[in-house]
Coordinates of C-alpha atoms and ligand atoms in Angstrom, one line a residue:
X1 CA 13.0 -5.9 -19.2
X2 CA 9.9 -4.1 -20.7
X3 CA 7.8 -2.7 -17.6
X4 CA 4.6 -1.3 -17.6
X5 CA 3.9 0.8 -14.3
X6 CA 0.0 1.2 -13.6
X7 CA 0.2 4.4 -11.0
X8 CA 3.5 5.6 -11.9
X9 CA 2.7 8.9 -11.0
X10 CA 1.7 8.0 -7.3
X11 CA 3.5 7.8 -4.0
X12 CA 4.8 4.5 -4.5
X13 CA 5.0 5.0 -8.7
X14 CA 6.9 8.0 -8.3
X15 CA 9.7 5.8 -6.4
X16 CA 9.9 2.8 -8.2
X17 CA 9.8 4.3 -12.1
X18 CA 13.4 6.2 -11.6
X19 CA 14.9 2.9 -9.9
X20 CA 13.8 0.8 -12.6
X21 CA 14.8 3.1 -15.4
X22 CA 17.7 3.3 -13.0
X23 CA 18.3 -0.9 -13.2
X24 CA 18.1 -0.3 -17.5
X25 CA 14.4 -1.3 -17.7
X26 CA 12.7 -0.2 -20.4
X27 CA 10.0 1.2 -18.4
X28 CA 6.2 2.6 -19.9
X29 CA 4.3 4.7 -16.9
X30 CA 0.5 4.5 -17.1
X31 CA -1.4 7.5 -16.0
X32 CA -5.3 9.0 -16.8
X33 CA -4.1 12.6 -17.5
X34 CA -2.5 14.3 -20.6
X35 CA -1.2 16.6 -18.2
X36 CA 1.1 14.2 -16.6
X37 CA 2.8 12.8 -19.5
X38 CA 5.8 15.5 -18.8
X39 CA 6.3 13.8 -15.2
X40 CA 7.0 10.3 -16.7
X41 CA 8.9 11.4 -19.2
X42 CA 11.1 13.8 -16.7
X43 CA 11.3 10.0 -14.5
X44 CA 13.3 8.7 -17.4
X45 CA 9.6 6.6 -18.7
X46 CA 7.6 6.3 -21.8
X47 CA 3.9 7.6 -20.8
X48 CA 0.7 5.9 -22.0
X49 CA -2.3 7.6 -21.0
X50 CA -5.5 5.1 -20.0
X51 CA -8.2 5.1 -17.4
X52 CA -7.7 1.5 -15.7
X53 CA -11.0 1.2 -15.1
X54 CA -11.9 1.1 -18.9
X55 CA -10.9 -2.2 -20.4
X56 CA -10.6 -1.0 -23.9
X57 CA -8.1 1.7 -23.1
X58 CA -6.0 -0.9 -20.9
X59 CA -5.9 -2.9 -23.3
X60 CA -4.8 -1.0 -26.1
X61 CA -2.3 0.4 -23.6
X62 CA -0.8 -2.7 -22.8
X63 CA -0.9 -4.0 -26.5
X64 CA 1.2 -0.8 -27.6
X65 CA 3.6 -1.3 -24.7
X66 CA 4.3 -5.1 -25.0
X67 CA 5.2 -5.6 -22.0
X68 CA 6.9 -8.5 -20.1
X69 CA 6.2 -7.4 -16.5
X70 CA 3.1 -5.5 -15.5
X71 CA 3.0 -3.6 -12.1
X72 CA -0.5 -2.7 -10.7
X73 CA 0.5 0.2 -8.4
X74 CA -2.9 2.2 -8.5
X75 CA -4.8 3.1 -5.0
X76 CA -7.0 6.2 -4.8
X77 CA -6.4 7.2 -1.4
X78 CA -4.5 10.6 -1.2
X79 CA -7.6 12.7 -0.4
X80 CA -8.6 12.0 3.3
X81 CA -9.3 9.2 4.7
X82 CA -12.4 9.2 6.3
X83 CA -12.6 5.9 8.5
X84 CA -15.8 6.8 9.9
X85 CA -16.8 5.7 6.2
X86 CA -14.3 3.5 5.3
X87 CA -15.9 1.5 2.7
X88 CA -16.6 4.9 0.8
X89 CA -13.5 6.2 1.3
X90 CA -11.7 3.4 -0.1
X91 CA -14.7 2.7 -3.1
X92 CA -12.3 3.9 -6.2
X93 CA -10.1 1.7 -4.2
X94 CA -11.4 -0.6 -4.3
X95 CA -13.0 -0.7 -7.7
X96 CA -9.2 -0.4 -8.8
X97 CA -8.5 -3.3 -7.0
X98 CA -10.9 -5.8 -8.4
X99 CA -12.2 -4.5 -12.0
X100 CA -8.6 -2.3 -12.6
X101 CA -6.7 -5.8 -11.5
X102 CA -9.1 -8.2 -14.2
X103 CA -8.4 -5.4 -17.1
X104 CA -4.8 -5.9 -16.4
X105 CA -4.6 -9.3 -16.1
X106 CA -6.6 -9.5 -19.0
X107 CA -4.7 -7.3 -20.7
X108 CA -1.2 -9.2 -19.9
X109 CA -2.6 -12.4 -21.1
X110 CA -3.1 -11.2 -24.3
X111 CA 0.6 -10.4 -25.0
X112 CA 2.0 -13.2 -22.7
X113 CA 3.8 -11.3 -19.8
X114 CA 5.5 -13.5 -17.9
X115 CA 5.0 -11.4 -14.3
X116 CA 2.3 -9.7 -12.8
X117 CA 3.3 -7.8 -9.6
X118 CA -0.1 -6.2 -7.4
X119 CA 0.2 -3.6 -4.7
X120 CA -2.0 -5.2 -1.5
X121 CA -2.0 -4.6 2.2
X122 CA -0.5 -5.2 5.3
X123 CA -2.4 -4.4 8.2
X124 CA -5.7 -4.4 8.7
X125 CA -6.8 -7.1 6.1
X126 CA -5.4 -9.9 9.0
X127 CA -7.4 -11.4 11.4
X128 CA -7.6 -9.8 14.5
X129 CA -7.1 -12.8 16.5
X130 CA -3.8 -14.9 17.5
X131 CA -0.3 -13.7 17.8
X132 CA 0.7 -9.9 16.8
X133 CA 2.9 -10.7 14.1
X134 CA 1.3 -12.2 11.2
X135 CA 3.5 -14.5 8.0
X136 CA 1.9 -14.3 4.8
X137 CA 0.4 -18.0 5.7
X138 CA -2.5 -16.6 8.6
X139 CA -5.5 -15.8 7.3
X140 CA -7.6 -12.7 6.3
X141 CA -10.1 -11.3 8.8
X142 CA -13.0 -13.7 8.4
X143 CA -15.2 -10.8 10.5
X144 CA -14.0 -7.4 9.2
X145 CA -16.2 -5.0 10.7
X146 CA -19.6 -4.2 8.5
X147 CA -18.1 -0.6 7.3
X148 CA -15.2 -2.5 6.4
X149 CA -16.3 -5.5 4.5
X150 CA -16.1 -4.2 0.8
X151 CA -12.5 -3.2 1.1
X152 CA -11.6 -6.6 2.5
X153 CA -13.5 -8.3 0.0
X154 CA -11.4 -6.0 -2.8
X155 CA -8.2 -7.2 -1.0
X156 CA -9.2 -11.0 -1.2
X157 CA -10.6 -10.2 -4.8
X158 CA -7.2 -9.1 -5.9
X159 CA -4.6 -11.5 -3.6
X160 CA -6.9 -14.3 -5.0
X161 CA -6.8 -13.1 -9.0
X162 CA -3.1 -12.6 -9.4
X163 CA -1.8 -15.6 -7.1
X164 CA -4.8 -17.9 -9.1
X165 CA -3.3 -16.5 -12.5
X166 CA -1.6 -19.9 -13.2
X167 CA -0.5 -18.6 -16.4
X168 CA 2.3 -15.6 -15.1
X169 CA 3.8 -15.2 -12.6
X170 CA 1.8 -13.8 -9.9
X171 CA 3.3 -11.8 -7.3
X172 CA 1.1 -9.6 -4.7
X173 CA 2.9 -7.2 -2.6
X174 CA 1.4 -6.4 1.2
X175 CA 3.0 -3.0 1.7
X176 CA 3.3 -2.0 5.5
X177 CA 2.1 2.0 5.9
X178 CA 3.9 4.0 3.7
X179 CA 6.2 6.9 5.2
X180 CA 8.7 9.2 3.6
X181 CA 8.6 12.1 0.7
X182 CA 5.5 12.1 -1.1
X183 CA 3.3 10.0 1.4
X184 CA 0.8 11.4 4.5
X185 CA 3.5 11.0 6.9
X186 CA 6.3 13.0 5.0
X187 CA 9.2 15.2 5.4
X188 CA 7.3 17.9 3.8
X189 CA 3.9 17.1 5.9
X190 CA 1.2 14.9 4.3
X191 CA -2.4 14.7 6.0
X192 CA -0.8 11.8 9.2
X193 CA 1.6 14.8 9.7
X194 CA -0.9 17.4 9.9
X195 CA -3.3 15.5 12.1
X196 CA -0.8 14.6 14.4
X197 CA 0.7 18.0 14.8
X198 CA -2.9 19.5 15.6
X199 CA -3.4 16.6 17.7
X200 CA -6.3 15.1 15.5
X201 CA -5.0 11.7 15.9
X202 CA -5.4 10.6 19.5
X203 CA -4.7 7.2 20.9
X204 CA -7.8 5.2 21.3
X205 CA -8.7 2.8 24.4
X206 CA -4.6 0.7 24.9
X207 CA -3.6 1.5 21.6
X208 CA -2.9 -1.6 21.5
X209 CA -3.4 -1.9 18.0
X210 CA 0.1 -3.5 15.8
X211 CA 1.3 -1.5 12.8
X212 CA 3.7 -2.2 10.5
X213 CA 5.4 0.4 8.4
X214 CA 7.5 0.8 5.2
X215 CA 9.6 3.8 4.2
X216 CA 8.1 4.5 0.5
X217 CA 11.9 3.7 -0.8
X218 CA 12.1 0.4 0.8
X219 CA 9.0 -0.5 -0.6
X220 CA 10.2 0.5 -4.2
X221 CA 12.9 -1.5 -3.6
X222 CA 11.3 -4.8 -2.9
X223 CA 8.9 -3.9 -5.9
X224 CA 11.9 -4.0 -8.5
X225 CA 13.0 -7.3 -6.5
X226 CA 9.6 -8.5 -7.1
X227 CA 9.4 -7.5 -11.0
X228 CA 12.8 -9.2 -11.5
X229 CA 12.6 -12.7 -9.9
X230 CA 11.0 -14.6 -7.1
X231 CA 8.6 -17.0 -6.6
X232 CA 4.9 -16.5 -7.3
X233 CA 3.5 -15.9 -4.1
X234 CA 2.3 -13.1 -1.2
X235 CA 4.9 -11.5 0.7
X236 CA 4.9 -8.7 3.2
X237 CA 7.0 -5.8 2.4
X238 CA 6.9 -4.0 5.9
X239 CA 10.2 -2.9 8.4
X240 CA 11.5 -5.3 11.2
X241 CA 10.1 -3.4 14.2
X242 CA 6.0 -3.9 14.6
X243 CA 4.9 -1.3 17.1
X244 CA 1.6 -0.8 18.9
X245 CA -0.3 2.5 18.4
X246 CA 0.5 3.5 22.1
X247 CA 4.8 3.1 20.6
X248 CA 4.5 4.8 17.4
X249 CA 2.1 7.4 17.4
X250 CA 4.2 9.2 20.5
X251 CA 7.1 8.5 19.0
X252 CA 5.7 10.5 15.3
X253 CA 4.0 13.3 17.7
X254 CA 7.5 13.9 18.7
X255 CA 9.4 13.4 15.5
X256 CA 7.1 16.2 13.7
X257 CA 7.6 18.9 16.9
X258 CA 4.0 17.9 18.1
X259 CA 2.6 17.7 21.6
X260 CA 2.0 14.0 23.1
X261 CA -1.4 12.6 21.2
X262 CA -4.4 12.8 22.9
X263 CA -5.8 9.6 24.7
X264 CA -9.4 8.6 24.3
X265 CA -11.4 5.4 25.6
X266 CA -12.7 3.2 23.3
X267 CA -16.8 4.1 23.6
X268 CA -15.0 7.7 22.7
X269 CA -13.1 6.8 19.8
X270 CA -16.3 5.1 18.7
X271 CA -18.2 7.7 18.6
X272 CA -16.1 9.8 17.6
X273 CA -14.6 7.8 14.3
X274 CA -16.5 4.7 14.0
X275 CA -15.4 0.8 14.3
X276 CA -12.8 0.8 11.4
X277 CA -10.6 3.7 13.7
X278 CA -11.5 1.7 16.6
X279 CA -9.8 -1.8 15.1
X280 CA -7.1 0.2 13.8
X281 CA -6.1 1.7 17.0
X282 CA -6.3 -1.7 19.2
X283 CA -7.0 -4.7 17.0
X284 CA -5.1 -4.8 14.3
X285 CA -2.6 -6.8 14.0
X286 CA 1.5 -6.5 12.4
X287 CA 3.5 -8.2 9.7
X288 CA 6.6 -10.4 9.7
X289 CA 9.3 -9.2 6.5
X290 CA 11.1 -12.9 7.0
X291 CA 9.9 -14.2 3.6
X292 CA 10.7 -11.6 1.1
X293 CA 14.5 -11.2 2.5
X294 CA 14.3 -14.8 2.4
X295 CA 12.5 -15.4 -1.3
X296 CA 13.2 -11.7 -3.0
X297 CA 16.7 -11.4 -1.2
X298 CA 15.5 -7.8 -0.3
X299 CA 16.7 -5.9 2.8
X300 CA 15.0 -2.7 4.3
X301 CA 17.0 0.3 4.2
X302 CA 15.0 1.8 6.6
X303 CA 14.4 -1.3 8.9
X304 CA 13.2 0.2 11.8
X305 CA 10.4 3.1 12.0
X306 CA 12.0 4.8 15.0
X307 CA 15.0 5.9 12.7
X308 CA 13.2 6.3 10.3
X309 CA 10.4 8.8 11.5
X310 CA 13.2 10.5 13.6
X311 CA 14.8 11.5 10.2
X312 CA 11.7 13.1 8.4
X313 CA 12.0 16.2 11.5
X314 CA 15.8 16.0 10.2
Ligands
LIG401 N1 -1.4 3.1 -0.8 C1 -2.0 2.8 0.3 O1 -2.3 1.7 0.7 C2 -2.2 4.0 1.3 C3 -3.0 3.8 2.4 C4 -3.3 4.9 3.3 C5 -2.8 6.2 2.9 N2 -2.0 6.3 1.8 C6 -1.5 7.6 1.5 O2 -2.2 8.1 0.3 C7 -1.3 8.9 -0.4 C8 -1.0 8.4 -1.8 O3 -2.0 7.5 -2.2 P1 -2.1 6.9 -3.6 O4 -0.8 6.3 -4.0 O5 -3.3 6.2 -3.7 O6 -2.3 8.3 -4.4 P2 -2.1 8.8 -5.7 O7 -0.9 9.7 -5.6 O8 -3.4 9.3 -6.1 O9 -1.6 7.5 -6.7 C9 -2.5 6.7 -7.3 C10 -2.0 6.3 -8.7 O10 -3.0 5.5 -9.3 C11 -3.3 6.1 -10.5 N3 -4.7 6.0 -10.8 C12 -5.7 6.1 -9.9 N4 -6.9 5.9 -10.6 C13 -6.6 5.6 -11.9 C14 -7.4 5.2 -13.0 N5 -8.7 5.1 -13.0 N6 -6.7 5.0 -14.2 C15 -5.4 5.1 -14.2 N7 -4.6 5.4 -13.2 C16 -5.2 5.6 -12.0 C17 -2.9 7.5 -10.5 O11 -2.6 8.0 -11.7 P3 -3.0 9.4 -12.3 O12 -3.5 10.2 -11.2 O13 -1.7 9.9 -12.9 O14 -4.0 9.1 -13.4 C18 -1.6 7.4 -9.6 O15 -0.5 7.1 -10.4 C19 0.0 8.9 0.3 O16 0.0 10.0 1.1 C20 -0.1 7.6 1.2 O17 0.7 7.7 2.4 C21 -1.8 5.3 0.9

């Protein structure tokens, strides 16, 4: 099939192009600089160089290419996050995920692809109420905290857009948090890494916050399921094991050689990060992977996080 990547030079991007190209797609890797033309090319792809925020260039992009599948892959979130402001951390984000995800669609329309495949999140867009494992079928956080509320409403903006796109097939992807080579918890280091080891990422109040992760391959793997069949639909591409923060942020302190995280009470963590650290650390709630090995027939390689984090020290 003809796929165009939006973000194929990005942590995620940088995985999925080679297995695609990989699978004989005939794969076209969108990126905003000249300067990374070489990287596509060396990943086996054709480049095409547009700014996804400008509909004119997407759409020229996309008309060139001739796509059948589109992926929507792009995220601006490799400089530090700063969840003390997470609205303005995540504001390219999130203006990727609502006017980037119309110029797409819009662009796909026009030359009738028949899949449309959208990166989303698993995690913190759930509510923060009910069991600790969430299926695709619970609902979003109808509270999100204040400094919060744009990112969840670029979430619901794009989960809405693609599933409502009644004329493709519309496919949205909640990745758990990514791990593994070119992500912020890496086998080279990555900012989690870095924070952990200098012991910048402490456990706040029972850290009883639930995450759910993905190793970066896995989730490139379910992606490729994804752009080749399956129902239209949400699914959760996140690892069997759900942990608390007070499980897995010990276990990555010792994985990386780091001393045990600091432990901090709530009013603390407050103050010292704001409300969206505060949810993340003891509110949030983790995903179930049951209906994309059902639906997608995809299977984690990396199904638990234990192993997996254990492996990057190796
Ligand atoms: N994805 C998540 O949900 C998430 C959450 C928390 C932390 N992280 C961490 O953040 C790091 C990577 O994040 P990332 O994947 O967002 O970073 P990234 O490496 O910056 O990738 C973003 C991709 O989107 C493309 N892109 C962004 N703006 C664009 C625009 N206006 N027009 C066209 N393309 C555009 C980039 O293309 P060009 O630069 O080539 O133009 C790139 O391919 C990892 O360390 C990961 O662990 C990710």
């Amino acid at each position: 099939m003809k796929v165009l990547v939006a973000g194929a030079t990005g942590a995620l991007g940088k995985q999925l192009v080679p297995k695609l190209v990989a699978r004989g797609h005939d794969v076209v890797g969108m990126t905003r600089s000249e300067s990374k033309r070489q990287l596509i090319l060396d990943m086996g792809a054709a480049p095409t160089v547009a700014d996804a925020l400008d509909p004119d260039q997407v759409a020229r992009a996309v008309a060139t290419a001739e796509p059948e599948v589109i992926a929507h892959e792009l995220t601006a979130l490799s400089d530090s996050l700063d969840l003390r402001h997470f609205d303005r951390t995540f504001a390219m984000t999130n203006r990727l995920r609502t006017e980037g995800t119309d110029h797409l669609l819009a662009a796909g329309r026009a030359v009738g692809i028949s899949r449309f495949v959208a990166q989303s999140y698993a995690g913190w867009p759930s509510a923060r109420t009910g069991g600790r494992v969430k299926t695709e079928d619970d609902p979003l956080d109808p509270t999100p905290p204040d400094s919060m509320r744009a990112s969840h409403d670029a979430i619901r903006y794009l989960e809405t857009a693609v599933t409502g796109a009644d004329w493709t097939e519309g496919v949205v992807l909640r990745y758990g948090g990514f791990y593994g080579p070119g992500t912020a918890l890496g086998p080279d280091g990555g900012e989690t890494v870095e924070m952990v080891r200098k012991r910048k990422f402490p456990v706040v109040g029972d850290g009883g916050g639930i995450w759910s992760f993905v190793h970066i391959e896995d989730a490139a793997d379910a992606t490729v399921a994804a752009i080749e069949h399956g129902p239209r639909g949400i699914y959760n591409i996140v690892d069997d094991e759900p942990a608390p923060v007070s499980e897995w942020l010990p276990a990555a302190a010792a994985a990386v050689g780091a001393r045990a995280p600091r432990r901090v009470p709530r009013w603390l963590g407050r103050v010292l990060a704001g409300e969206a650290a505060v949810v993340m650390m003891t509110e949030v709630r983790g995903a179930s992977n049951l209906k994309p090995k059902r639906e997608l027939g995809w299977q984690p390689r990396h199904p638990s996080w234990r192993d997996g984090f254990a492996r990057l020290a190796a």
